[in-house]
Coordinates of C-alpha atoms (C1' of nucleotides) in Angstrom, one line a residue:
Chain A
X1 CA 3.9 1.8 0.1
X2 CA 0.8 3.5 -2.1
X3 CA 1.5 -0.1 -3.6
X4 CA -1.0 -1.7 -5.1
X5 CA -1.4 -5.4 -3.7
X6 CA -1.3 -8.3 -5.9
X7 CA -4.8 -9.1 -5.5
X8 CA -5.9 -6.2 -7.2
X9 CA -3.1 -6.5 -10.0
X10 CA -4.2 -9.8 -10.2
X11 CA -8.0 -8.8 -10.8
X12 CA -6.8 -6.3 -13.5
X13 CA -4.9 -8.6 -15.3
X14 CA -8.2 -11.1 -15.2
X15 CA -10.7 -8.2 -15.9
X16 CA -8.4 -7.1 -18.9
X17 CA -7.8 -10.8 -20.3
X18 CA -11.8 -11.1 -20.1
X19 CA -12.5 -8.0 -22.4
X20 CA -9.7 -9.0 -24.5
X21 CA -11.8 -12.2 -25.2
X22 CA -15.4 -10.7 -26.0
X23 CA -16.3 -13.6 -28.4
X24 CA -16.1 -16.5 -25.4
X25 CA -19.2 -16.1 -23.3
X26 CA -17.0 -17.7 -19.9
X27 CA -13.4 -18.0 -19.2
X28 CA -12.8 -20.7 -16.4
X29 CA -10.9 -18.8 -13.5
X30 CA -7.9 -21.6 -14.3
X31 CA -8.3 -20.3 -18.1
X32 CA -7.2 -16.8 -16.8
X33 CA -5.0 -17.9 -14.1
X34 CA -2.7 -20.1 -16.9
X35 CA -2.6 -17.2 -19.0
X36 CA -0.6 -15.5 -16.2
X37 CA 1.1 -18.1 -14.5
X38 CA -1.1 -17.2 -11.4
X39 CA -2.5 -19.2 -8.5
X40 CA -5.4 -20.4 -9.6
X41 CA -7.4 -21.0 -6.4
X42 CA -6.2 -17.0 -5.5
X43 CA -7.3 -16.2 -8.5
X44 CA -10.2 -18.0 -8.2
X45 CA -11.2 -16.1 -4.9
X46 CA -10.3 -12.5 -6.2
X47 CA -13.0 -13.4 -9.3
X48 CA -15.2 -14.7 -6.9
X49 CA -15.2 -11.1 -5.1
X50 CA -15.1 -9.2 -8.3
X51 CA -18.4 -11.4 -9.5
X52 CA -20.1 -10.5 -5.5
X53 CA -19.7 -6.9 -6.1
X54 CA -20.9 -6.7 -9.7
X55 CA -18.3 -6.6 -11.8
X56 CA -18.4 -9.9 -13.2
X57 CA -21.1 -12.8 -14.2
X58 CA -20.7 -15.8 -12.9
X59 CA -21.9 -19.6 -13.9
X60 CA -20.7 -22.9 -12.3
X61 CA -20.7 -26.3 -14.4
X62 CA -19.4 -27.2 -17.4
X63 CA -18.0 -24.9 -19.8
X64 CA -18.8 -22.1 -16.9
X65 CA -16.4 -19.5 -15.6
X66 CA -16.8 -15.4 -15.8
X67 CA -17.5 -12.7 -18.1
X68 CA -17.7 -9.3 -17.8
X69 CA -21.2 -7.8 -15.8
X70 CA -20.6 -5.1 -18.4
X71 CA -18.8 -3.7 -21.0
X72 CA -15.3 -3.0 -20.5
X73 CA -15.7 0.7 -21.0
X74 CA -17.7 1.3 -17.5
X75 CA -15.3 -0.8 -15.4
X76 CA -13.2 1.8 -13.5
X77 CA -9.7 0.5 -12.3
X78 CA -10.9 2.6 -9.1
X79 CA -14.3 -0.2 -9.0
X80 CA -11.6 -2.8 -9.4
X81 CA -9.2 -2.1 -6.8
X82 CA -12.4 -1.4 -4.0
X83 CA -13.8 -4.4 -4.6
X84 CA -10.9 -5.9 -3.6
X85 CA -8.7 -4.6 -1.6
X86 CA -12.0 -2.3 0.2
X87 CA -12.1 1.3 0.4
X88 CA -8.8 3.2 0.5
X89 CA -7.3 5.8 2.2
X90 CA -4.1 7.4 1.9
X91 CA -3.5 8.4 5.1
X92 CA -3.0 5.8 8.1
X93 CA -5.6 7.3 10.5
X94 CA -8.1 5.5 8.3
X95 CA -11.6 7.1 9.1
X96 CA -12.7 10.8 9.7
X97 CA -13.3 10.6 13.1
X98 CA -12.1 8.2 16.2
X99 CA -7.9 7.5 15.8
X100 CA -6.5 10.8 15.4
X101 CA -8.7 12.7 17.6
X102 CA -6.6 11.7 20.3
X103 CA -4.0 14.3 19.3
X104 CA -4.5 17.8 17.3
X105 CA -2.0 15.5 15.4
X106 CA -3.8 14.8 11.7
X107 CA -3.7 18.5 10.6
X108 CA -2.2 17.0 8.1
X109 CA -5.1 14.6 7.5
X110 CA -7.2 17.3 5.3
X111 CA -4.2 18.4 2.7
X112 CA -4.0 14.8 1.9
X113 CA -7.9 13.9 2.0
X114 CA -7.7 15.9 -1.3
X115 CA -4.5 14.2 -3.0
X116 CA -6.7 10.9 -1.7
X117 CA -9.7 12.3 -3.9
X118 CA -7.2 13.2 -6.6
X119 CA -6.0 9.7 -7.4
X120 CA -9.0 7.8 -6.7
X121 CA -10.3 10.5 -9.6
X122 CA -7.3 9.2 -11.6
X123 CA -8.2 5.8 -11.0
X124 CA -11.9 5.7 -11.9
X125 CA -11.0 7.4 -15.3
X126 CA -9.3 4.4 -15.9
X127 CA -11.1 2.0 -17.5
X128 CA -10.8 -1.8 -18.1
X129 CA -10.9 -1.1 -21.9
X130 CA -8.1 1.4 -21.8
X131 CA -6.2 -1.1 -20.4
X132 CA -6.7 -3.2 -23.5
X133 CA -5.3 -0.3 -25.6
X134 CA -1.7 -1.1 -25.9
X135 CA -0.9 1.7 -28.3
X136 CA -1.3 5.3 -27.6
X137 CA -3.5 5.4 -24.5
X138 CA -1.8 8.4 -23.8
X139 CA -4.2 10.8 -25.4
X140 CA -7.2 9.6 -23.9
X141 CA -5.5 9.0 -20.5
X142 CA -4.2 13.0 -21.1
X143 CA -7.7 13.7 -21.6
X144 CA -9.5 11.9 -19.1
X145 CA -6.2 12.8 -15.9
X146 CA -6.9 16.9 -17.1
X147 CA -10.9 16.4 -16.8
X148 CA -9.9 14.8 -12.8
X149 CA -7.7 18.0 -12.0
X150 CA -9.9 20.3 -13.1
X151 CA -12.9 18.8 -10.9
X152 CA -10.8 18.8 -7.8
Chain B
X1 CA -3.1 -0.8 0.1
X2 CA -2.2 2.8 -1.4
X3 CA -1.3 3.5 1.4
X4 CA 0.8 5.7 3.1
X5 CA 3.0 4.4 5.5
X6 CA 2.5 5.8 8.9
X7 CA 6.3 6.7 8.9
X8 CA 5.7 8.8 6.3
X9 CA 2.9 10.1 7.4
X10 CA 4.9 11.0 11.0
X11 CA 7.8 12.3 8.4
X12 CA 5.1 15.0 6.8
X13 CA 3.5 15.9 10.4
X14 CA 7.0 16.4 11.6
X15 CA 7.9 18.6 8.8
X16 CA 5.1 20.4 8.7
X17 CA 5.6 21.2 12.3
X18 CA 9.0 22.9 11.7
X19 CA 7.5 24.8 9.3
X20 CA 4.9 26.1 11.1
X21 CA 7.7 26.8 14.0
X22 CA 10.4 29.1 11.6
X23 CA 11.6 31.1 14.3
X24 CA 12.7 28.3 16.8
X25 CA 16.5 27.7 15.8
X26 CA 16.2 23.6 16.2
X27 CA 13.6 21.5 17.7
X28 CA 14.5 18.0 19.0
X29 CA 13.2 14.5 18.1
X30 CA 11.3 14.2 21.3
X31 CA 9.6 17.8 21.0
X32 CA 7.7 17.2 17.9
X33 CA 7.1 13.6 19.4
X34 CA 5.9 15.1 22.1
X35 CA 3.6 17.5 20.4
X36 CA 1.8 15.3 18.5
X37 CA 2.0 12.1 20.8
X38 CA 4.5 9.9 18.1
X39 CA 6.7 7.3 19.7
X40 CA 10.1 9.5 20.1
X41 CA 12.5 6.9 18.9
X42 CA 10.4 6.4 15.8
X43 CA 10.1 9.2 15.0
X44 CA 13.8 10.1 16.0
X45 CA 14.9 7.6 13.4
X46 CA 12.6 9.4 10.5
X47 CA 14.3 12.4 11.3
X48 CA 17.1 11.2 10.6
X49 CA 16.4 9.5 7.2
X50 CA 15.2 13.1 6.4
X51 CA 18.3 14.6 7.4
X52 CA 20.0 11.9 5.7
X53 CA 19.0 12.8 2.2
X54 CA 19.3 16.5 2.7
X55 CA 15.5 18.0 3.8
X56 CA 16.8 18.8 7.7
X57 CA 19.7 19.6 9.0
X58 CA 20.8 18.4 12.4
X59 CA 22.5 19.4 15.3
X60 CA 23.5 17.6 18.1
X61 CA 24.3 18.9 21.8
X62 CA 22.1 20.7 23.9
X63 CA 19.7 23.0 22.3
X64 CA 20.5 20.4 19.1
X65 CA 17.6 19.1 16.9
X66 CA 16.6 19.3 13.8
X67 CA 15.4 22.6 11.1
X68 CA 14.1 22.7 7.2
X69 CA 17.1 22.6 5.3
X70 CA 15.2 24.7 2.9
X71 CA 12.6 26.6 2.5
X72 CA 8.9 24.6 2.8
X73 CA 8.0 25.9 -0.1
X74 CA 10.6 23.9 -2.0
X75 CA 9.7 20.8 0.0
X76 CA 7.2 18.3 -1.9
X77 CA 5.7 15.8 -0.2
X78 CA 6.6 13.5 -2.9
X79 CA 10.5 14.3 -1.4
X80 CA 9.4 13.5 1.9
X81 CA 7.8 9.8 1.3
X82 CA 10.4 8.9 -0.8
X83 CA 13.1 9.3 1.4
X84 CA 11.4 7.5 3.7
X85 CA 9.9 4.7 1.8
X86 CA 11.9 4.6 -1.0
X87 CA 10.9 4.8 -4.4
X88 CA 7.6 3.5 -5.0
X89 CA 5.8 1.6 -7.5
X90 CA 2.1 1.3 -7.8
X91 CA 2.6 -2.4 -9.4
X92 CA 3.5 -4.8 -7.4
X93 CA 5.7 -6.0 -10.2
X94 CA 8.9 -3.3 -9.1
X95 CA 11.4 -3.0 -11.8
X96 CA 11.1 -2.9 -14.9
X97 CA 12.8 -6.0 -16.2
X98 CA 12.8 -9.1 -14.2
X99 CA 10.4 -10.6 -12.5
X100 CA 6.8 -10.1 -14.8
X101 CA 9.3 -11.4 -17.8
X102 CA 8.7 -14.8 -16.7
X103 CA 4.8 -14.8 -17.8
X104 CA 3.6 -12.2 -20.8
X105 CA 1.7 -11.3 -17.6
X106 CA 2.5 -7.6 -17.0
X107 CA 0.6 -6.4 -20.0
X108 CA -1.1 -3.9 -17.4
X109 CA 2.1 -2.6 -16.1
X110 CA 2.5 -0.2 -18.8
X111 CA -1.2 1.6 -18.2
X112 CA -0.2 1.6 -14.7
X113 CA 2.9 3.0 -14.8
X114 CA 1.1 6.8 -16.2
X115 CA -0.8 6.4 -13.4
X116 CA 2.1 6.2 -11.0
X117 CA 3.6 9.2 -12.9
X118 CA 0.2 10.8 -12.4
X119 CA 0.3 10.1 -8.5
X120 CA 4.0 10.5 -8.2
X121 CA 3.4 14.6 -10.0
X122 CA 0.4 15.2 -7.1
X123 CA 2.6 14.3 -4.6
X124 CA 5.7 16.6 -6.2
X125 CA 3.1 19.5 -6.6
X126 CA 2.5 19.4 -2.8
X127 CA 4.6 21.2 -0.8
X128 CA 5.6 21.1 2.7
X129 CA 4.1 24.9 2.9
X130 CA 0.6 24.2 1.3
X131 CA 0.4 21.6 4.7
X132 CA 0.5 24.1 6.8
X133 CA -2.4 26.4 5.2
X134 CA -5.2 25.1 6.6
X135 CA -7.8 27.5 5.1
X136 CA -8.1 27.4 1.0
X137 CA -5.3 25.1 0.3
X138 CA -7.8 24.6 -2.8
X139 CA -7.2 27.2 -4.9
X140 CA -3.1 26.5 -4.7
X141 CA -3.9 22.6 -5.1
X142 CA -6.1 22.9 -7.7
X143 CA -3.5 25.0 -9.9
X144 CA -0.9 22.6 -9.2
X145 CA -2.8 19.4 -10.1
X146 CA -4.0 20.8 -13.1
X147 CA -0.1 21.7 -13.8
X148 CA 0.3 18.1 -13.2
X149 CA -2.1 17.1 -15.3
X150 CA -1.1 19.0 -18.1
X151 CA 2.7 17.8 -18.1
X152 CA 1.5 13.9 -18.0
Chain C
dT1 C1' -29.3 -39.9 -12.2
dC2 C1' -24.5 -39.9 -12.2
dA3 C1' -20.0 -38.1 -13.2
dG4 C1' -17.3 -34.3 -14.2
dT5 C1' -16.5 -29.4 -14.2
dA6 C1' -16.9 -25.2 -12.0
dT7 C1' -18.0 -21.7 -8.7
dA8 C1' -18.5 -20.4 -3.4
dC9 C1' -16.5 -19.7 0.8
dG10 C1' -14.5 -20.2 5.3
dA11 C1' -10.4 -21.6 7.8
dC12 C1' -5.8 -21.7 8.0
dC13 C1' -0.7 -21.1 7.6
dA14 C1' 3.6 -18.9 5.7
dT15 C1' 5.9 -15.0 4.5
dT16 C1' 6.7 -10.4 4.3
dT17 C1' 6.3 -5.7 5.7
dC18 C1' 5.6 -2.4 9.2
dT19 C1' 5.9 -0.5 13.8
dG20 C1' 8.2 0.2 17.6
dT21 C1' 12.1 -0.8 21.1
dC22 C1' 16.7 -1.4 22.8
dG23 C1' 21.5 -0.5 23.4
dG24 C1' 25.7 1.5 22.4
dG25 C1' 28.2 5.3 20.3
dA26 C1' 29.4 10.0 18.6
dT27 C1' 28.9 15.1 18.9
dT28 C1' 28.0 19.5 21.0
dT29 C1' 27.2 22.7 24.8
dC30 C1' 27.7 24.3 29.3
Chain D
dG1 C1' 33.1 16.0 32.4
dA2 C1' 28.1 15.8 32.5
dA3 C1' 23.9 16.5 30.1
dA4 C1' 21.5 16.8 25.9
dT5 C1' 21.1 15.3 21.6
dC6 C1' 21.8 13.1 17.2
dC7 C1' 23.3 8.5 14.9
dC8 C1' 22.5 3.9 13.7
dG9 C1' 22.2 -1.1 13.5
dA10 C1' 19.7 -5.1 15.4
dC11 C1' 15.8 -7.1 16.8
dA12 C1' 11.0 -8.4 18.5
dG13 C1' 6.1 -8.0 18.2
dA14 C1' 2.2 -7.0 15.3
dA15 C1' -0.2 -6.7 11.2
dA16 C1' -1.0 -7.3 6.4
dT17 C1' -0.5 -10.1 2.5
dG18 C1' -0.1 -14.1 -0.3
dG19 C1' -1.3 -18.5 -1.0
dT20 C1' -3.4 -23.3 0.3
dC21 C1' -6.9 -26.7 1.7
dG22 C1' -11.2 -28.7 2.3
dT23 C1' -15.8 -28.8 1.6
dA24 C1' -20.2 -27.5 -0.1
dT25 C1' -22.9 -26.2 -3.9
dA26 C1' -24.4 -25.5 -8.7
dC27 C1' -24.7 -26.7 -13.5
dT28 C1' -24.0 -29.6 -17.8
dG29 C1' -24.2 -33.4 -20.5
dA30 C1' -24.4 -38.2 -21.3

DNA sequence: TCAGTATACGACCATTTCTGTCGGGATTTC
DNA sequence: GAAATCCCGACAGAAATGGTCGTATACTGA
């Protein structure tokens, strides 16, 4: 639980392997998926969503693959993780309405809406590029976790 | 996916409804069921995980059920899922050691893992208590996150 | 134009996780 | 002792997830 799935590692891993390799204009979804030891074909389908929601560049044919739609530094983990897994919620009555009306049961529902906000704030401060920073992401992470809490 | 579970989410209703119920001495399984329409035995079975690791207390025989075994202010939500769910991860890849050895795959797992601490801090800076104030939780949430933020 | 490399995508199955139920047992009160 | 209640393990159905297969399509280069 509050797990991410494997898909959506999976699509970090690629996304960060891709702007770790700037100077290649395509890597072949099997490229990436060798690096990891992945399944390629999953693989290949978790690219294929990233690339239909505008994250990545596609071209088929020889020496084709993906690259990054843009630079590394405007890719949110947060764009990452909705275009593959959808949008997220943290509570189980998914949507704002229908479910949960049943009962006066989700008073609950609007405390957590905001720890919801709070860590998809986290998550879209993270970007694919920090995740290329081995070393000492810590003080921009401090910095850019501080500027979510404060906008809450 | 980052989600909660809906045990855990019946875990924090049914807390939050003892709190909001301090002057009852017990309140059984099947009369917070009842109130908010959650299967009994489910729900029966939470309570006692809860109980279990020390956030009710129970009492059996007639009159029996279950209390806050401390105050709701001292009760994070954080407490509450984990008891539950167990300890959570946000990778898929759990512990530390094993399985992401195999591949030099788990390169992201170390970005990740401040974001876990991130989410897991929200979820400690919640308490059972700030559930139960519907108006202007904001102003207490907002302190607390930033706390949160602060400390990562 | 043909062969080879790649993406695109839907259908499908296997496995795991989650939800909920059942049944028997123990404890307390009246 | 009877009723209410907690305790707890086992299990079945449902849903989500992970992964595979087959086929169609697009591009490249010889």
């Amino acid at each position: 639980m509050l797990k991410l799935t494997k898909k959506a590692d999976y699509g970090l891993m690629a996304l960060k392997y891709l702007a770790e390799h700037p100077e290649t204009p395509a890597l072949s979804a099997k490229d990436v998926a060798d690096a990891y030891g992945i399944p390629a074909q999953l693989l290949a389908k978790i690219l294929q969503l990233l690339t239909r929601n505008g994250l990545l560049r596609s071209h088929a044919g020889m020496n084709g693959g993906y690259a990054l739609a843009r630079d590394a530094r405007t890719i949110s983990a947060y764009e990452v993780i909705h275009a593959i897994d959808g949008p997220f919620f943290i509570t189980s009555c998914t949507k704002g309405a229908k479910s949960c009306e049943l009962t006066p049961s989700c008073t609950i529902k609007e405390p957590l809406a905001r720890v919801n906000d709070t860590i998809a704030g986290v998550l879209k401060s993270i970007s694919i590029q920090d995740l290329t920073e081995h070393e000492q992401p810590a003080a921009r992470a401090r910095e850019a976790h501080g500027l979510v809490a404060l906008t809450l």
